[in-house]
């Protein structure tokens, strides 16, 4: 056995420092010029160890911090060597360590402050919330691979993706960047998307660790939650994402957790992530989330976006602390080892990114396929799909002529792909004050629903777009009103066979929306249109659930979210039945705020830097549908809801227990057209009483009349409680009641399964 290094000794002493075996004499003697760590046949751990042995303390510390990679005026140009993106950690020429070129985010490669020029283009995937609504891991993986491929084509090698915080409030500004309210769904989709990004030779993050449930007062909000509640909810989503996706890095959050900033939270970073889960990658801070040098002792490995912090703690102050003995050099080595190991494991040394062209047509098809699977048909009273024989369709709504809206903030693709790079992009500044105001522009990704709808009425090969932008549109049955004045919209709808009203809600990083009401008077617009024409369909383009006071009056409601680079086309295909909708809600849709665990947003009205406690133990791990089930409240729509142009039936549920619980069930397409069902398996009761949890799901494509038997393996943690005293998961002996649901509120075929007591590691 090889001798243990100091770091290994520390690990044995119970710390969460990661170690590799010490070098053999031969390895240690090999001259640095030989770069033995470039031997691809060695494991990432071994390669990191060989490289570490050649590094000085200064060289290690240099990898532990870095700036934003954008210019702050002429005084602070973009850092030398940086491609231009969210972040940059300089490489090391002497040792051949590549720089980390870090770019946002999950939905496409961003271009912050147009740092790579206005002509730079990226494909915009739909909102992550739409991705979650697909319930389709293959779609998540292919979207991730697309983003990774585009990032590499711009010379980037770290993607700041993998947002997996649970949606706890339908006013959350960043909910569109996350994957809904359920830990299994969010964890699996995040894991698949991260895996897709990393399959291209990038490192992906998983973020924002943890319980970053509101944007309001995000730098000072203190998320208060008990250990068991946290483990069973947000942490479980992250744990599953980590197991499935193995992200090279984890980004800690801005907020505090139980009184301690997330980026210096020993309980979260050292004890949970690194010790309990055995995480071998590195923890990077969010931009401006580091408040002290002590963060390194508490588990943070790298200070990102360092201009935004009060001090570059992880540079000179760190070296001084090592020299003075207050921080062991072994901790610096451990942090460096984690970064290098993830770089080796994901190909950053062996397969550096090469700038080059992108197959935008292929990537647009990926964005479109995602949009088509994640648009949710919420209501349909026989009005959809639309026929191409309509004599007059009134399309109404702001910016429907330009494109589909996108969420704002660091994740936003502001220079989206367009066939002609010179085509101007409609971007609507929301205004405001403060740091995030300049980011608050609703960029309309240029896939206009109006053109896509009109296209259905012109002969194949002809364009529905006006040949001359100043000229009239081609003759089709489709009229357009911009929806600014309800009276004008009502007049346009009055004599039409059908009115389609598109409404949108901006949401984004930096703050929550104050309430669930649609802005810009759009409720009044819908009311006016439906009063003029009862044959009205509403297409929602929102980053959240919204109040729908008109829901009972309209004939159809389609939730299109923020639908990305081909959103307009995808919406049109769903409306006309070229695509059978198969999206299911990844969130429970409340009627209004009074049904929420926190009817008012904590800290609303307080100054931006006020410290605010957010009491998450109110719902605890009963997030979303579990809260509604526990409190016997009736939402407007349950998690998992989504209609189709066909119908499905489920039968023959059989459960099997023992050490690996699973279910099988038959699903049949009982309608006349092909379609996809999301088979959802729910727990409804356990030995302690009622309990509602999604246990497994599978999306199944079926031809009319086709039946398929699906097998649904159950992650045992979903049947368990987190036992704080025993520090692990505990399944109590007894009967577990399990059924199949078309959503979380209507679970049928419930059967009992007797399980023995069982304990599992945390
Ligand atoms: C966001 C992160 C993002 C980072 C870099 C922060 O404001 O919270 O999600 O990755 O900026 O742009």
XYZ file of C-alpha atoms and ligand atoms in Angstrom:
774
model
C 0.000 0.000 0.000
C 1.227 3.499 -0.789
C 2.014 5.908 2.043
C -0.775 8.364 2.843
C -0.338 12.076 2.308
C -1.191 14.661 4.975
C -4.504 15.214 3.227
C -5.282 11.516 3.405
C -4.559 11.580 7.087
C -6.998 14.476 7.479
C -9.662 12.505 5.671
C -9.174 9.596 7.985
C -9.545 12.017 10.865
C -13.110 12.631 9.656
C -12.707 15.729 7.517
C -14.292 15.924 4.066
C -10.994 16.683 2.346
C -10.585 14.556 -0.749
C -7.295 12.698 -1.154
C -5.402 10.660 -3.651
C -2.616 8.222 -2.877
C 0.855 9.764 -2.525
C 3.234 9.499 -5.473
C 5.667 6.674 -5.940
C 9.322 7.722 -5.833
C 9.504 7.224 -9.576
C 6.501 9.412 -10.254
C 7.768 12.116 -7.927
C 11.115 12.161 -9.689
C 9.682 12.560 -13.169
C 10.580 15.999 -14.539
C 7.655 18.378 -14.861
C 8.528 18.927 -18.514
C 7.481 15.375 -19.167
C 3.972 16.122 -17.916
C 3.208 12.613 -16.789
C -0.323 13.775 -15.926
C -1.020 13.943 -19.651
C -0.996 10.141 -19.805
C -4.627 9.426 -20.736
C -4.407 5.846 -19.565
C -4.234 7.008 -15.943
C -7.308 7.737 -13.861
C -8.395 11.349 -13.308
C -7.442 10.963 -9.632
C -3.936 9.805 -10.478
C -3.459 12.509 -13.098
C -4.587 15.193 -10.665
C -2.155 13.823 -8.091
C 0.758 13.885 -10.528
C -0.003 17.442 -11.525
C -0.460 18.621 -7.947
C 2.989 17.309 -7.103
C 4.465 19.680 -9.680
C 2.608 22.764 -8.481
C 3.728 25.513 -6.158
C 1.401 27.015 -3.564
C 1.055 30.146 -5.723
C 0.063 28.052 -8.704
C -2.564 26.217 -6.690
C -4.024 29.419 -5.272
C -4.185 30.905 -8.782
C -6.739 28.236 -9.698
C -8.957 29.065 -6.756
C -10.258 32.458 -7.850
C -11.042 34.420 -10.974
C -12.916 37.400 -12.401
C -15.978 37.879 -14.512
C -14.916 37.727 -18.135
C -16.583 40.892 -19.309
C -15.287 44.452 -19.553
C -16.181 46.965 -16.860
C -15.508 50.076 -18.967
C -12.152 50.994 -20.532
C -10.385 50.890 -17.135
C -11.184 47.213 -16.709
C -11.081 45.479 -20.103
C -11.954 41.827 -20.416
C -9.220 39.757 -18.744
C -6.356 38.782 -21.036
C -6.854 35.257 -22.343
C -10.565 35.195 -21.632
C -12.965 34.282 -24.430
C -15.567 36.633 -22.983
C -18.315 35.082 -20.872
C -19.541 34.930 -17.272
C -16.293 33.845 -15.665
C -12.635 33.075 -16.192
C -9.949 31.260 -14.227
C -6.555 31.749 -15.927
C -4.680 28.606 -16.893
C -1.027 27.791 -16.288
C 1.306 27.715 -19.290
C 4.211 26.211 -17.404
C 2.199 23.139 -16.561
C -0.190 23.135 -19.508
C -3.308 23.684 -17.392
C -6.072 25.095 -19.601
C -7.952 28.176 -18.439
C -11.524 27.709 -17.273
C -13.764 29.648 -19.652
C -17.122 29.670 -17.903
C -20.405 30.507 -19.520
C -24.060 30.574 -18.467
C -26.362 28.604 -18.438
C -28.896 25.747 -18.840
C -30.920 27.108 -21.755
C -28.159 28.148 -24.132
C -24.810 29.901 -24.287
C -25.162 33.487 -23.139
C -23.305 36.563 -24.331
C -23.288 38.852 -21.279
C -23.066 42.536 -22.139
C -22.576 41.422 -25.773
C -18.992 40.620 -24.765
C -18.495 38.472 -27.868
C -20.211 41.011 -30.112
C -23.762 41.473 -31.316
C -23.205 39.005 -34.167
C -22.458 36.115 -31.811
C -25.411 33.730 -31.848
C -26.653 30.825 -29.776
C -29.609 28.521 -30.004
C -32.068 29.242 -27.204
C -33.646 26.221 -25.601
C -37.028 26.756 -23.969
C -37.283 27.520 -20.247
C -36.040 24.738 -17.990
C -39.544 24.608 -16.547
C -40.775 23.621 -20.007
C -38.013 21.007 -20.140
C -39.275 19.555 -16.855
C -42.766 19.470 -18.365
C -41.513 17.067 -21.038
C -40.885 14.395 -18.368
C -38.415 13.113 -20.948
C -34.815 12.408 -19.980
C -33.666 11.881 -23.580
C -34.895 15.343 -24.482
C -33.006 16.742 -21.487
C -29.828 14.963 -22.499
C -29.959 16.066 -26.130
C -30.612 19.670 -25.111
C -27.604 19.542 -22.791
C -25.405 18.089 -25.536
C -26.545 20.849 -27.876
C -25.598 23.552 -25.357
C -22.243 21.873 -24.726
C -21.489 21.676 -28.440
C -22.270 25.373 -28.956
C -20.247 26.389 -25.913
C -17.230 24.491 -27.180
C -17.567 26.081 -30.599
C -17.003 29.441 -28.863
C -13.931 28.212 -26.971
C -15.717 27.675 -23.636
C -15.227 24.671 -21.370
C -17.414 25.166 -18.263
C -21.182 25.593 -18.483
C -22.889 27.188 -15.490
C -25.981 25.032 -15.896
C -27.887 22.461 -13.871
C -30.328 24.703 -11.948
C -32.225 22.275 -9.719
C -33.717 24.244 -6.818
C -37.270 23.215 -6.098
C -40.064 25.577 -7.051
C -41.647 26.578 -3.758
C -43.448 29.763 -4.751
C -45.245 30.578 -8.019
C -43.873 34.102 -7.838
C -40.250 33.002 -7.950
C -38.259 35.081 -10.432
C -35.977 32.210 -11.410
C -38.503 29.387 -11.467
C -38.197 29.337 -15.244
C -34.535 28.331 -14.789
C -35.441 25.458 -12.494
C -37.228 22.167 -12.957
C -40.397 22.337 -10.926
C -41.503 21.258 -7.490
C -40.735 17.562 -7.322
C -37.312 16.238 -6.227
C -37.437 13.104 -8.390
C -38.423 14.928 -11.566
C -36.051 17.855 -10.981
C -33.175 15.575 -10.000
C -33.534 13.199 -12.948
C -33.973 15.947 -15.536
C -31.065 17.965 -14.130
C -28.884 14.869 -14.077
C -29.707 14.060 -17.701
C -29.095 17.640 -18.867
C -25.784 17.839 -16.986
C -24.775 14.485 -18.453
C -25.596 15.803 -21.927
C -23.427 18.883 -21.478
C -20.523 16.894 -20.076
C -20.757 14.302 -22.862
C -19.323 16.960 -25.178
C -16.154 17.497 -23.144
C -17.311 20.307 -20.869
C -17.667 20.619 -17.138
C -21.192 21.465 -16.049
C -22.202 22.880 -12.719
C -25.253 22.005 -10.671
C -26.701 25.049 -8.926
C -27.689 26.950 -6.705
C -26.823 24.854 -3.678
C -29.186 25.022 -1.800
C -32.744 26.065 -1.054
C -32.586 29.245 -3.105
C -36.369 29.469 -3.067
C -36.910 33.174 -3.647
C -35.170 35.931 -5.537
C -36.488 38.745 -3.380
C -33.712 39.834 -0.974
C -31.696 37.013 -2.461
C -28.367 38.130 -0.975
C -29.774 38.373 2.535
C -32.673 35.925 2.664
C -32.108 33.228 5.248
C -33.717 29.921 4.301
C -34.757 28.306 7.559
C -35.376 24.585 7.243
C -34.924 21.507 9.406
C -32.428 18.877 8.343
C -34.978 16.151 7.530
C -37.212 18.529 5.588
C -34.252 19.772 3.574
C -32.897 16.278 2.876
C -36.295 15.111 1.622
C -36.844 18.047 -0.712
C -34.276 20.377 -2.319
C -31.307 18.324 -1.185
C -32.853 15.152 -2.580
C -33.239 16.821 -5.976
C -29.560 17.788 -5.885
C -28.516 14.362 -4.634
C -30.311 12.603 -7.497
C -28.930 15.091 -10.045
C -25.452 14.469 -8.719
C -25.795 10.683 -8.865
C -27.163 10.773 -12.412
C -25.164 13.619 -13.917
C -21.908 13.685 -11.935
C -21.343 17.432 -12.480
C -17.718 18.528 -12.305
C -18.689 21.480 -10.157
C -21.418 22.601 -7.780
C -22.286 26.296 -7.475
C -23.364 27.385 -4.019
C -26.196 29.893 -3.648
C -26.419 33.539 -2.607
C -28.842 32.987 0.269
C -28.119 31.883 3.794
C -29.231 28.495 5.032
C -30.134 28.343 8.708
C -28.217 31.507 9.474
C -25.047 30.753 7.486
C -24.293 31.868 3.918
C -24.651 28.903 1.550
C -21.113 29.462 0.211
C -19.569 29.162 3.666
C -21.914 26.585 5.080
C -20.015 23.697 6.611
C -23.193 21.658 7.062
C -24.092 21.957 3.388
C -20.711 21.829 1.703
C -18.451 19.722 3.893
C -20.885 17.525 5.734
C -23.676 16.919 3.229
C -22.138 17.305 -0.211
C -18.591 16.155 0.303
C -18.796 13.789 3.265
C -22.249 12.178 3.029
C -22.529 12.156 -0.738
C -18.829 11.593 -1.420
C -18.690 14.416 -3.953
C -15.307 14.590 -5.671
C -15.785 17.725 -7.789
C -15.310 21.335 -6.722
C -17.605 23.915 -5.200
C -17.531 27.278 -6.952
C -19.226 30.328 -5.512
C -22.014 32.206 -7.172
C -20.895 35.589 -8.449
C -20.624 37.891 -5.450
C -21.549 35.214 -2.900
C -18.272 35.058 -0.929
C -18.201 36.952 2.343
C -15.096 35.688 4.113
C -11.917 33.678 3.812
C -13.439 31.196 6.258
C -15.529 29.952 3.336
C -12.589 27.789 2.259
C -12.534 25.979 5.575
C -16.264 25.461 5.337
C -16.080 23.774 1.954
C -15.924 26.412 -0.785
C -13.153 25.618 -3.287
C -13.216 28.528 -5.714
C -14.193 32.199 -5.594
C -15.918 33.141 -8.868
C -16.726 36.576 -10.299
C -14.331 37.983 -7.757
C -14.857 41.656 -8.693
C -18.262 41.409 -7.098
C -17.033 40.422 -3.628
C -15.645 42.825 -1.043
C -12.248 41.193 -1.348
C -10.472 38.554 -3.373
C -10.289 36.389 -0.271
C -8.990 33.363 -2.170
C -5.796 35.141 -3.323
C -3.406 37.042 -1.035
C -5.451 36.611 2.168
C -5.465 32.863 1.530
C -1.697 32.726 0.999
C -1.145 34.726 4.157
C -3.409 32.427 6.128
C -1.502 29.392 4.858
C 1.810 31.052 5.723
C 0.469 31.926 9.175
C -0.821 28.394 9.715
C -4.515 29.268 10.192
C -5.482 27.401 7.014
C -3.615 24.153 6.284
C -1.970 23.973 2.897
C -3.662 20.572 2.605
C -6.994 22.374 2.241
C -5.635 24.453 -0.651
C -4.275 21.275 -2.229
C -7.626 19.565 -1.772
C -9.511 22.424 -3.444
C -7.026 22.383 -6.341
C -7.205 18.604 -6.616
C -10.982 18.758 -6.941
C -10.759 21.247 -9.820
C -8.018 19.358 -11.655
C -9.707 16.012 -11.193
C -12.966 17.303 -12.690
C -11.014 18.842 -15.571
C -9.269 15.530 -16.309
C -12.479 13.516 -15.881
C -14.373 15.672 -18.374
C -11.705 15.961 -21.048
C -10.665 19.580 -20.534
C -6.977 18.667 -20.844
C -7.257 16.076 -23.621
C -9.990 17.511 -25.748
C -9.848 21.317 -25.588
C -12.653 23.267 -27.249
C -12.076 24.343 -30.810
C -13.733 27.481 -32.131
C -15.796 26.717 -35.182
C -19.090 26.685 -36.945
C -22.308 25.408 -35.498
C -25.023 23.452 -37.267
C -27.761 25.868 -36.234
C -30.442 24.120 -38.255
C -29.831 20.882 -36.364
C -29.737 22.731 -33.058
C -32.948 24.600 -33.801
C -34.585 21.221 -34.389
C -33.482 20.144 -30.900
C -34.940 23.329 -29.374
C -38.159 22.784 -31.307
C -38.492 19.128 -30.280
C -38.096 20.176 -26.659
C -40.714 22.915 -26.981
C -43.140 20.542 -28.676
C -42.894 18.035 -25.817
C -43.102 20.554 -23.000
C -46.015 22.752 -24.046
C -48.939 21.804 -21.797
C -52.560 21.743 -22.922
C -54.358 22.813 -19.752
C -57.934 23.072 -20.995
C -59.700 22.074 -24.200
C -63.442 22.261 -24.648
C -63.490 20.772 -28.114
C -61.804 23.741 -29.708
C -58.373 22.263 -30.387
C -56.739 21.154 -32.589
C -57.504 23.902 -35.073
C -58.602 23.144 -38.609
C -56.902 24.756 -41.559
C -60.305 25.450 -43.014
C -61.095 28.350 -40.666
C -62.373 31.438 -42.460
C -61.127 33.952 -39.915
C -58.797 33.527 -36.940
C -58.037 36.592 -34.816
C -54.549 36.400 -33.337
C -54.158 38.893 -30.523
C -51.316 39.816 -28.177
C -48.213 41.843 -27.602
C -45.108 40.901 -29.625
C -46.731 37.835 -31.197
C -45.524 39.325 -34.478
C -41.902 39.306 -33.245
C -41.252 36.128 -31.340
C -41.622 34.350 -28.015
C -40.547 35.879 -24.691
C -37.587 34.728 -22.615
C -36.822 34.966 -18.915
C -34.371 37.673 -17.887
C -31.056 37.608 -16.042
C -27.764 35.792 -16.422
C -29.298 32.755 -18.129
C -30.924 34.688 -20.949
C -29.797 34.111 -24.528
C -29.777 37.737 -25.656
C -28.249 37.120 -29.083
C -30.341 34.191 -30.235
C -29.808 32.356 -33.456
C -31.514 33.877 -36.478
C -31.176 32.879 -40.098
C -29.766 36.299 -40.924
C -27.495 37.683 -38.204
C -28.411 41.227 -39.244
C -32.082 40.693 -38.356
C -32.854 42.990 -35.440
C -34.130 41.354 -32.275
C -37.079 42.768 -30.395
C -35.994 43.404 -26.848
C -38.254 45.229 -24.421
C -36.476 46.899 -21.495
C -38.502 46.668 -18.306
C -36.559 49.521 -16.722
C -36.069 49.919 -13.011
C -33.095 50.630 -10.797
C -30.254 48.712 -9.264
C -27.805 46.129 -10.486
C -30.259 43.800 -12.195
C -32.221 46.563 -13.992
C -29.838 46.547 -16.953
C -30.481 42.799 -17.349
C -34.244 43.196 -17.299
C -34.995 43.135 -20.996
C -37.534 40.725 -22.369
C -35.816 39.413 -25.468
C -38.284 37.934 -27.919
C -36.644 34.918 -29.479
C -37.356 35.413 -33.155
C -39.810 32.631 -33.872
C -43.040 34.553 -34.264
C -46.255 32.641 -33.482
C -48.146 34.945 -35.855
C -46.013 33.998 -38.854
C -46.118 30.331 -37.887
C -49.927 30.366 -37.689
C -50.234 32.225 -40.989
C -47.830 29.794 -42.611
C -50.496 27.091 -42.199
C -52.666 28.963 -44.701
C -50.287 29.563 -47.598
C -49.357 26.971 -50.224
C -46.272 24.892 -49.426
C -43.094 26.628 -50.472
C -44.566 30.114 -50.157
C -43.793 32.425 -47.265
C -46.457 33.951 -45.035
C -44.097 36.783 -44.123
C -44.675 40.057 -45.981
C -42.222 40.352 -48.877
C -41.791 43.993 -47.983
C -41.684 44.795 -44.248
C -43.684 47.972 -44.901
C -46.266 46.217 -47.015
C -49.437 44.374 -46.026
C -49.276 40.755 -44.907
C -50.195 38.085 -47.469
C -53.834 37.234 -47.696
C -54.721 34.539 -45.133
C -57.667 34.064 -42.780
C -55.398 35.210 -39.922
C -55.765 38.778 -38.625
C -53.540 40.359 -36.009
C -54.135 42.837 -33.221
C -51.315 43.818 -30.863
C -53.500 43.490 -27.788
C -52.678 46.861 -26.302
C -56.267 48.134 -26.303
C -58.915 45.615 -25.183
C -61.598 47.416 -27.237
C -59.624 47.051 -30.453
C -58.857 43.408 -29.695
C -62.527 42.694 -28.987
C -63.485 44.304 -32.286
C -60.929 42.128 -34.095
C -62.276 38.990 -32.374
C -65.963 39.713 -32.800
C -66.622 38.312 -36.244
C -63.843 35.699 -36.224
C -64.483 31.991 -35.963
C -61.934 31.867 -33.237
C -59.688 34.193 -31.244
C -56.264 33.190 -29.963
C -54.982 35.535 -27.275
C -51.280 35.314 -26.440
C -50.360 36.741 -23.044
C -46.963 36.931 -21.384
C -45.386 37.473 -18.025
C -41.792 38.638 -17.702
C -39.868 37.021 -14.888
C -36.223 36.806 -14.119
C -33.207 36.832 -11.914
C -32.931 39.439 -9.186
C -36.488 39.609 -7.942
C -39.749 37.736 -7.761
C -42.982 38.913 -9.316
C -45.083 40.597 -6.635
C -48.157 38.469 -7.219
C -49.658 35.911 -9.559
C -51.554 38.411 -11.687
C -50.766 38.753 -15.372
C -49.203 42.184 -15.942
C -49.957 44.853 -18.593
C -53.748 44.595 -18.150
C -53.810 41.270 -19.957
C -56.609 39.837 -17.790
C -58.814 42.708 -18.992
C -57.719 41.977 -22.552
C -58.815 38.334 -22.291
C -62.093 39.306 -20.624
C -62.841 41.761 -23.446
C -62.007 39.247 -26.159
C -63.981 36.367 -24.643
C -66.958 38.676 -24.128
C -66.822 39.451 -27.848
C -66.164 35.872 -28.923
C -66.705 32.853 -26.659
C -64.569 30.766 -28.981
C -61.369 32.035 -27.375
C -58.124 30.184 -26.721
C -55.485 31.632 -24.393
C -51.806 30.874 -24.949
C -49.847 31.627 -21.774
C -46.192 32.527 -22.083
C -45.118 32.726 -18.472
C -42.345 31.564 -16.197
C -44.816 30.597 -13.516
C -48.392 29.723 -12.678
C -50.624 32.801 -12.879
C -54.122 33.652 -11.700
C -56.713 32.962 -14.368
C -59.941 34.699 -13.391
C -61.240 34.045 -16.921
C -60.392 30.320 -16.968
C -63.994 29.111 -16.930
C -65.029 31.410 -19.763
C -62.426 30.523 -22.413
C -62.548 27.301 -24.460
C -58.893 26.435 -24.445
C -55.747 27.201 -22.438
C -52.252 26.323 -23.619
C -49.207 26.822 -21.367
C -46.318 27.553 -23.711
C -43.855 28.868 -21.047
C -40.839 30.584 -22.635
C -40.483 28.404 -25.677
C -37.069 29.218 -27.179
C -35.581 29.544 -30.640
C -38.386 27.699 -32.414
C -41.160 28.473 -29.966
C -43.560 30.068 -32.450
C -43.342 27.072 -34.746
C -43.796 24.627 -31.855
C -46.862 26.500 -30.562
C -48.418 26.510 -34.038
C -47.788 22.787 -34.457
C -49.497 22.045 -31.153
C -52.446 24.340 -31.971
C -53.001 22.700 -35.353
C -52.545 19.143 -34.081
C -49.383 18.455 -36.068
C -47.988 17.661 -32.641
C -50.127 15.955 -30.040
C -49.430 17.800 -26.771
C -47.698 15.628 -24.186
C -46.332 18.140 -21.667
C -47.391 17.688 -18.036
C -47.211 20.353 -15.349
C -44.012 20.143 -13.280
C -45.744 22.361 -10.711
C -49.072 22.595 -8.967
C -51.072 25.536 -10.238
C -52.680 27.390 -7.318
C -55.889 29.323 -7.800
C -54.254 32.264 -6.038
C -51.689 33.217 -3.405
C -54.019 32.530 -0.475
C -53.408 28.797 -1.004
C -49.635 29.068 -0.594
C -47.568 28.225 2.479
C -46.509 31.889 2.461
C -49.324 34.013 1.025
C -47.020 37.076 1.136
C -43.447 36.965 -0.130
C -41.151 37.233 2.902
C -39.451 40.629 2.924
C -41.715 42.198 0.320
C -41.515 45.940 0.866
C -38.293 45.685 2.872
C -35.091 47.246 1.489
C -33.087 45.022 -0.870
C -30.415 44.344 1.765
C -32.777 43.704 4.683
C -32.192 40.378 6.342
C -35.266 38.269 5.993
C -36.025 34.859 7.403
C -37.910 32.529 5.084
C -39.621 29.823 7.127
C -39.594 26.751 4.864
C -40.607 24.370 7.641
C -44.180 25.575 7.106
C -44.455 23.164 4.186
C -41.158 21.411 4.944
C -40.612 18.696 2.393
C -44.282 18.840 1.429
C -43.603 21.099 -1.521
C -46.250 21.781 -4.176
C -48.741 18.933 -4.636
C -47.709 17.444 -1.296
C -48.699 20.683 0.442
C -52.034 20.777 -1.378
C -52.723 17.121 -0.541
C -51.699 17.561 3.101
C -53.812 20.679 3.544
C -56.749 19.294 1.508
C -56.687 22.331 -0.765
C -57.921 22.189 -4.341
C -55.507 23.851 -6.779
C -56.560 24.922 -10.239
C -54.385 22.152 -11.717
C -52.330 19.500 -9.987
C -48.732 18.631 -10.699
C -48.696 16.146 -13.590
C -51.782 17.568 -15.297
C -51.755 17.912 -19.067
C -54.282 17.040 -21.792
C -53.774 15.283 -25.094
C -55.685 15.005 -28.366
C -56.062 11.329 -27.548
C -56.938 9.499 -24.327
C -55.141 6.893 -22.249
C -56.153 4.231 -19.800
C -54.079 2.447 -17.181
C -54.709 -1.043 -15.893
C -53.178 -4.047 -14.202
C -50.982 -2.285 -11.683
C -48.785 -4.790 -9.889
C -46.334 -3.908 -7.148
C -43.311 -5.837 -6.026
C -41.342 -5.184 -2.864
C -38.266 -6.496 -1.163
C -35.016 -4.643 -1.514
C -35.959 -3.147 -4.868
C -39.490 -1.847 -5.075
C -41.036 -1.558 -8.514
C -44.384 -1.419 -10.253
C -45.653 -2.532 -13.612
C -48.727 -1.151 -15.306
C -50.351 -1.333 -18.701
C -51.034 1.867 -20.567
C -53.302 1.990 -23.623
C -53.940 4.733 -26.136
C -57.745 4.584 -26.236
C -58.187 7.426 -28.709
C -57.911 7.925 -32.455
C -54.524 9.598 -32.851
C -50.984 8.759 -31.798
C -49.817 10.404 -28.609
C -47.551 10.185 -25.582
C -48.655 9.587 -22.027
C -46.639 10.225 -18.895
C -47.312 7.243 -16.664
C -47.074 8.548 -13.096
C -46.733 6.319 -10.044
C -47.658 7.891 -6.699
C -47.433 6.982 -3.066
C -50.671 7.943 -1.302
C -50.258 6.336 2.114
C -47.601 4.874 4.373
C -47.565 3.344 7.868
C -47.713 6.778 9.507
C -50.765 7.926 7.493
C -51.445 9.739 4.239
C -48.466 10.777 2.133
C -48.340 11.943 -1.459
C -45.147 11.453 -3.478
C -44.241 10.885 -7.094
C -42.407 7.552 -7.017
C -41.593 7.075 -10.694
C -42.666 8.134 -14.165
C -42.165 7.190 -17.770
C -43.155 8.867 -20.975
C -44.584 6.381 -23.463
C -45.420 7.049 -27.143
C -48.378 4.968 -28.336
C -50.218 4.523 -31.601
C -54.033 4.507 -31.472
C -55.151 1.292 -29.799
C -51.636 0.322 -28.739
C -50.985 -1.055 -25.253
C -47.614 -1.202 -23.515
C -46.649 -2.629 -20.140
C -44.173 -0.343 -18.403
C -41.962 -1.171 -15.467
C -41.337 1.607 -12.982
C -38.473 1.088 -10.530
C -38.840 3.107 -7.298
C -35.992 4.946 -5.598
C -36.360 3.701 -1.992
C -35.594 7.180 -0.594
C -38.986 8.275 -1.899
C -40.677 5.793 0.404
C -38.475 6.766 3.346
C -38.170 9.498 5.933
C -34.870 11.158 6.690
C -34.045 10.198 10.256
C -31.997 13.020 11.770
C -30.947 11.082 14.863
C -29.821 8.015 12.965
C -28.426 10.259 10.229
C -29.843 8.327 7.279
C -32.965 7.268 5.443
C -35.429 5.041 7.262
C -38.238 2.946 5.829
C -40.690 1.837 8.496
C -42.192 -1.631 8.299
C -45.818 -1.699 7.197
C -48.184 -1.115 4.311
C -47.455 1.391 1.555
C -50.356 2.431 -0.628
C -49.396 3.133 -4.240
C -51.393 3.974 -7.345
C -51.260 5.447 -10.841
C -52.322 9.023 -11.477
C -53.065 11.153 -14.500
C -51.895 13.871 -12.099
C -50.951 14.111 -8.437
C -54.538 14.800 -7.440
C -56.256 11.856 -9.107
C -54.517 8.643 -8.172
C -56.319 5.435 -9.052
C -55.886 1.654 -8.873
C -54.370 2.037 -5.442
C -52.804 -1.130 -4.052
C -50.947 -1.982 -0.871
C -47.403 -3.167 -0.652
C -46.006 -4.524 2.603
C -42.410 -3.537 3.241
C -39.971 -4.489 5.967
C -38.008 -1.922 7.974
C -34.895 -0.676 6.249
C -32.178 1.913 6.751
C -30.074 3.608 4.111
C -27.081 5.912 4.197
C -27.754 9.669 3.994
C -26.238 33.785 -11.144
C -25.619 32.483 -11.573
C -24.737 32.703 -12.764
C -23.684 33.733 -12.414
C -22.707 34.014 -13.541
C -25.216 34.902 -11.008
O -25.855 36.122 -10.915
O -26.919 33.619 -9.927
O -26.618 31.555 -11.870
O -24.155 31.501 -13.178
O -24.348 34.942 -12.093
O -23.281 34.748 -14.535
